Coordinates of C-alpha atoms in Angstrom, one line a residue:
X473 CA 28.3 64.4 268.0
X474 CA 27.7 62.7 264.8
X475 CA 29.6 59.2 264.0
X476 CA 32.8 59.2 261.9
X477 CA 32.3 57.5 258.6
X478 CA 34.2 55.2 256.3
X479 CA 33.5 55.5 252.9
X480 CA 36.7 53.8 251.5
X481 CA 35.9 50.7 249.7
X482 CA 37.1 47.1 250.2
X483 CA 37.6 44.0 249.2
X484 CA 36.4 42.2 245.8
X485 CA 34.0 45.5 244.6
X486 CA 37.9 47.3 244.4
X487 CA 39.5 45.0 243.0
X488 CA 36.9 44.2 240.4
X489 CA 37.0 47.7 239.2
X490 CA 40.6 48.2 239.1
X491 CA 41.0 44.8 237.3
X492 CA 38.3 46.4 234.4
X493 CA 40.5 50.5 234.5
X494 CA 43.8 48.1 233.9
X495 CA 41.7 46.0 231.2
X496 CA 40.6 49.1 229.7
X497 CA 43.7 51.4 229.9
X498 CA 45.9 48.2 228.1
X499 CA 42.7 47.5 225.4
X500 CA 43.4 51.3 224.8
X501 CA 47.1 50.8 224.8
X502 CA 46.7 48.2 222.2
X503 CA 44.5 50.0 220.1
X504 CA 46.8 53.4 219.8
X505 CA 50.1 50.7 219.1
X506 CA 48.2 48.4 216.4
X507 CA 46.4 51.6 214.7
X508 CA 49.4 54.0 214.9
X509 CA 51.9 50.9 213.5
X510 CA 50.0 50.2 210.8
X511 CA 48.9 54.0 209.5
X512 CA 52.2 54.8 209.3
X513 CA 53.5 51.6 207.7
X514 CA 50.9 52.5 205.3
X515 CA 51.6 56.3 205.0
X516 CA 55.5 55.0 204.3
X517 CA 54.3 53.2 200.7
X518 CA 51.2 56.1 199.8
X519 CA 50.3 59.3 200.8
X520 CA 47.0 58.3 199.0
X521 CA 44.3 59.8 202.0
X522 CA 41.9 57.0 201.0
X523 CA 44.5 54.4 201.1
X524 CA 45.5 55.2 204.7
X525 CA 41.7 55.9 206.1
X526 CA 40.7 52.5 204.1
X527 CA 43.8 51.0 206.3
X528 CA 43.1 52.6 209.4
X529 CA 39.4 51.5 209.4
X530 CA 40.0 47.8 208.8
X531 CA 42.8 47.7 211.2
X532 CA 40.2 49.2 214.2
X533 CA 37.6 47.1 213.0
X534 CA 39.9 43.7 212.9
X535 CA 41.7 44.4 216.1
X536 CA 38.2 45.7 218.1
X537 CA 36.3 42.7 217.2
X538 CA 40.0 40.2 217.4
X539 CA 39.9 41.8 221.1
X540 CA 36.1 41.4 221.3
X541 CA 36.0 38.0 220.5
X542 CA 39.1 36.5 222.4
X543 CA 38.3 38.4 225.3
X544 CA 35.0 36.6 225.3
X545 CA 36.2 33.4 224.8
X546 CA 38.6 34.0 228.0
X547 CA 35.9 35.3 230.2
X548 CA 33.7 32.2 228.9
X549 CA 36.1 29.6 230.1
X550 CA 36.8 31.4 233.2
X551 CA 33.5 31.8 234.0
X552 CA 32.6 27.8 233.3
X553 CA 35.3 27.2 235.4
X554 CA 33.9 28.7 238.1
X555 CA 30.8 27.2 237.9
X556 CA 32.1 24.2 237.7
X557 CA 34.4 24.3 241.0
X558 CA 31.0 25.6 242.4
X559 CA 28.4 22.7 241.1
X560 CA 31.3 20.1 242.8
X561 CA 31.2 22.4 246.3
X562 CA 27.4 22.0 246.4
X563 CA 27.6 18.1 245.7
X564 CA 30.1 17.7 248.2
X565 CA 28.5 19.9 251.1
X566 CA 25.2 17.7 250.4
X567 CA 26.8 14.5 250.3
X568 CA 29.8 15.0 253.0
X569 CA 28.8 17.9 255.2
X570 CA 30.6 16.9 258.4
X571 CA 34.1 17.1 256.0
X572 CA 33.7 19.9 254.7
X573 CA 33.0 21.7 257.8
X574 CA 36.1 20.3 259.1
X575 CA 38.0 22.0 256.3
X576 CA 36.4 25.1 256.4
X577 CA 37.6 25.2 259.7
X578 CA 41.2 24.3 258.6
X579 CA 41.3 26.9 255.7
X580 CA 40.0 29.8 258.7
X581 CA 43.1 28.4 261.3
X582 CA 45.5 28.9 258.4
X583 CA 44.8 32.5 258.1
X584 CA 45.4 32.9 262.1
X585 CA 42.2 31.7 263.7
X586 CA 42.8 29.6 267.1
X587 CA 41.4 26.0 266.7
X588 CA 38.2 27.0 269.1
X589 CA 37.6 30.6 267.2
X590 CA 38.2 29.1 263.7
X591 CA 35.2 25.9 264.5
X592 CA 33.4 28.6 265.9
X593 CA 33.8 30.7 262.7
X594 CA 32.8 27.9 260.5
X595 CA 30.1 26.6 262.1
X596 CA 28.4 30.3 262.4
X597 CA 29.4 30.6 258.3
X598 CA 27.8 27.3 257.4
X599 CA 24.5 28.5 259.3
X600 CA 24.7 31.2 257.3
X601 CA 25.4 29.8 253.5
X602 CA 27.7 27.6 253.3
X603 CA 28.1 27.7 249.9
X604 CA 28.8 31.2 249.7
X605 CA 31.8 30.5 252.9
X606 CA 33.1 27.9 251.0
X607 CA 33.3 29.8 247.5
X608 CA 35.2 32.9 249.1
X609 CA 37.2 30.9 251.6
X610 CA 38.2 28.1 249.7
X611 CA 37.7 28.7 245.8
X612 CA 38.3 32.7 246.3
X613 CA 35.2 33.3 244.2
X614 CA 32.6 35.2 244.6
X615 CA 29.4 33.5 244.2
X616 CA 27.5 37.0 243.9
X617 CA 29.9 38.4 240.9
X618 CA 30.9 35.8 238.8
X619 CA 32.8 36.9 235.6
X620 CA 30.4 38.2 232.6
X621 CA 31.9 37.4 228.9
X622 CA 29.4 40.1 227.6
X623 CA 30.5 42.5 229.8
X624 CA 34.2 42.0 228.8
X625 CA 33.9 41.5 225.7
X626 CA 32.0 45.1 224.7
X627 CA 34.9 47.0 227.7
X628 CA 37.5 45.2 225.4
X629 CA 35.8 46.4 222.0
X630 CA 35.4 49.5 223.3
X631 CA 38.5 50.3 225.1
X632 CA 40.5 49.0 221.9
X633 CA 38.2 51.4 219.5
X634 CA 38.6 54.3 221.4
X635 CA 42.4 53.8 221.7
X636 CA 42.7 53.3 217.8
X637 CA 40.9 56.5 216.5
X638 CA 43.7 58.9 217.9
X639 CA 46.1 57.8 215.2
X640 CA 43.9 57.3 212.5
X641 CA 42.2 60.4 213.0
X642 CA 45.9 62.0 213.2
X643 CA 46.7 59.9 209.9
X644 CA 44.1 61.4 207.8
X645 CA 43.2 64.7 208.4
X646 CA 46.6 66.9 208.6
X647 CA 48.1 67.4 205.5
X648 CA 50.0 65.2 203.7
X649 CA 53.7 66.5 204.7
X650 CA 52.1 66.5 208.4
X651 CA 50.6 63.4 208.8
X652 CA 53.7 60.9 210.2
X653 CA 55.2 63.6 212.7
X654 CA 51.6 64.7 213.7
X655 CA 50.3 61.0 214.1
X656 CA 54.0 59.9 216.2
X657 CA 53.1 63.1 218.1
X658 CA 49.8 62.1 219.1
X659 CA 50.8 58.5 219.3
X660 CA 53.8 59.6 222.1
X661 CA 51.0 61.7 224.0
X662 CA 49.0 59.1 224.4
X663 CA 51.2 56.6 225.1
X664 CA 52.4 58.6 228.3
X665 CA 49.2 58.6 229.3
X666 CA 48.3 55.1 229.4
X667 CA 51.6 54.1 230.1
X668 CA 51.6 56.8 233.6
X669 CA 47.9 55.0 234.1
X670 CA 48.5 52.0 233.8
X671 CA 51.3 51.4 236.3
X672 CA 49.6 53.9 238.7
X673 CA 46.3 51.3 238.7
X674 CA 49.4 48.7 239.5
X675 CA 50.7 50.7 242.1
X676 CA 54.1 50.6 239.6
X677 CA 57.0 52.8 238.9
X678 CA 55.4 55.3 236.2
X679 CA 58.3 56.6 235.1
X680 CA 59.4 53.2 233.8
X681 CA 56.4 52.3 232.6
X682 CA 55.9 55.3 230.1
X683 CA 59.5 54.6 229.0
X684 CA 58.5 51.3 228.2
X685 CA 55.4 52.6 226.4
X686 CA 56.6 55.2 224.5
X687 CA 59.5 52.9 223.1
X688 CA 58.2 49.8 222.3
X689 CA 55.3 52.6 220.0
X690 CA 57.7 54.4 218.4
X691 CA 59.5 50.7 217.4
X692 CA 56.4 49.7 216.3
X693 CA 55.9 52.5 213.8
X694 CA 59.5 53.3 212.9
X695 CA 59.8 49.7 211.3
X696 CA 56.4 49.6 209.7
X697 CA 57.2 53.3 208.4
X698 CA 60.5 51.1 207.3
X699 CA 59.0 48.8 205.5
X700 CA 56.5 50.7 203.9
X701 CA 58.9 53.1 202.4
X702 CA 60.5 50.0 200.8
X703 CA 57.8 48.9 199.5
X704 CA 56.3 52.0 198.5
X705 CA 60.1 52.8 196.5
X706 CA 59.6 49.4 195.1
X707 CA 56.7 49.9 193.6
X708 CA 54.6 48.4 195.7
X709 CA 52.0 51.7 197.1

C-alpha cells in the first residue's frame, strides 16, 4: 500500500501568494478604471484618434509608474520595519536571554500550550534558532521571506499596464461612432472579471463585489464622458 499524500499548502507560502493574486487583480482593476475614465472623458471633447491614443498612453504610463513607485516606497518601509523589529530581537536574545525565553514561553501558553508543554516548546525552539521562533511567534514575520520592494514594485507596474490597455486599445481602434459603447463594453467585461476575482481570492460575496465594480466604472466614465462633452461643446477639444 502506498502512503496517502497531502499536497495542499499551508501557512505563510499561501498566504503570500494570495496577498500578490489580490495585489495584482486590484493593480489590474485600477488600471481598466483610470484608463477607461480618462479615454472616454477624452473621446467626450474629440474624436481626434491621435488625441485619445496620445491620452491613453500618458495615462498608462503616469498611473503604471504612480503605482510602481508608491508601491515601492510602501514595500520599502515595511520591509525596514521589519528589519528593524528584528535587529532589536537579536540584541535582546544576546543581552537578556533568560527573559526572553520566558516570553516565548508565555506567547506559546496563550495560544493553548500547558505551562510544562509550552517551556518545553520554547526551550526545544531556542535550540533550534531562536531568532527565527521569536520572529514567527512573536513579530509574525518570517525571517526567510521578508517583503521585496523590487518585487512589488514591477507586480504593481505590471498588473496596472496590463489592466489599462483593454480600454485604450478599445478607444482607438473601432471606429469612431464605436469607440465609447465598445470601450464601456470592454470596460463592464472586465470589470466582472476582476470584480468575481477579487472577492473569490477574499473568500467574499462575488455577486456584490462585481456590482460594486461594475458601478463605481461606469461612474467613473459617465462623468468624465460628462465633462468632456462640455468641454468639447465649449470649445475646448
Amino acid at each position: 500500500m502506498t502512503e496517502p499524500t497531502h499536497d495542499e499548502s499551508h501557512g505563510g507560502a499561501l498566504g503570500t501568494r494570495l496577498n500578490w493574486l489580490r495585489a495584482a487583480v486590484l493593480g489590474a482593476n485600477d488600471g481598466i478604471v483610470s484608463t477607461a475614465g480618462l479615454v472616454v472623458g477624452v473621446a467626450g471633447a474629440t474624436s481626434d484618434r491621435s488625441a485619445l491614443l496620445t491620452a491613453g498612453l500618458a495615462g498608462l504610463l503616469a498611473g503604471s509608474m504612480s503605482m510602481a513607485a508608491g508601491e515601492y516606497v510602501s514595500v520599502s518601509t515595511q520591509r525596514d520595519s521589519e528589519k528593524a523589529a528584528l535587529a532589536v530581537e537579536k540584541r535582546e536574545l544576546r543581552e537578556q536571554p533568560e527573559a526572553e525565553l520566558q516570553e516565548l514561553t508565555e506567547l506559546l501558553e496563550e495560544r493553548g500550550l500547558s505551562r510544562d508543554v509550552a517551556r518545553e516548546a520554547a526551550e526545544q525552539l531556542t535550540e533550534r534558532d531562536a531568532l527565527r521562533a521569536h520572529a514567527r511567534v512573536e513579530l509574525g514575520i518570517d525571517p526567510d521571506a521578508l517583503t521585496n520592494p523590487w518585487h512589488a514594485a514591477w507586480a504593481s507596474f505590471l498588473a496596472f499596464t496590463a489592466g489599462a490597455l483593454l480600454p485604450l486599445l478599445a478607444i482607438v481602434l473601432p471606429p469612431s461612432d464605436w469607440r465609447v459603447p465598445v470601450t464601456v463594453v470592454s470596460v463592464v467585461g472586465a470589470l466582472v472579471l476582476t470584480g468575481w476575482s477579487s472577492a473569490r481570492l477574499g473568500s467574499a460575496d462575488a455577486g456584490r463585489a462585481v456590482v460594486r465594480n461594475v458601478v463605481g466604472g461606469l461612474l467613473a466614465m459617465g462623468v468624465t464622458y460628462a465633462v468632456g462633452s462640455l468641454l468639447g461643446a465649449a470649445g475646448v477639444g
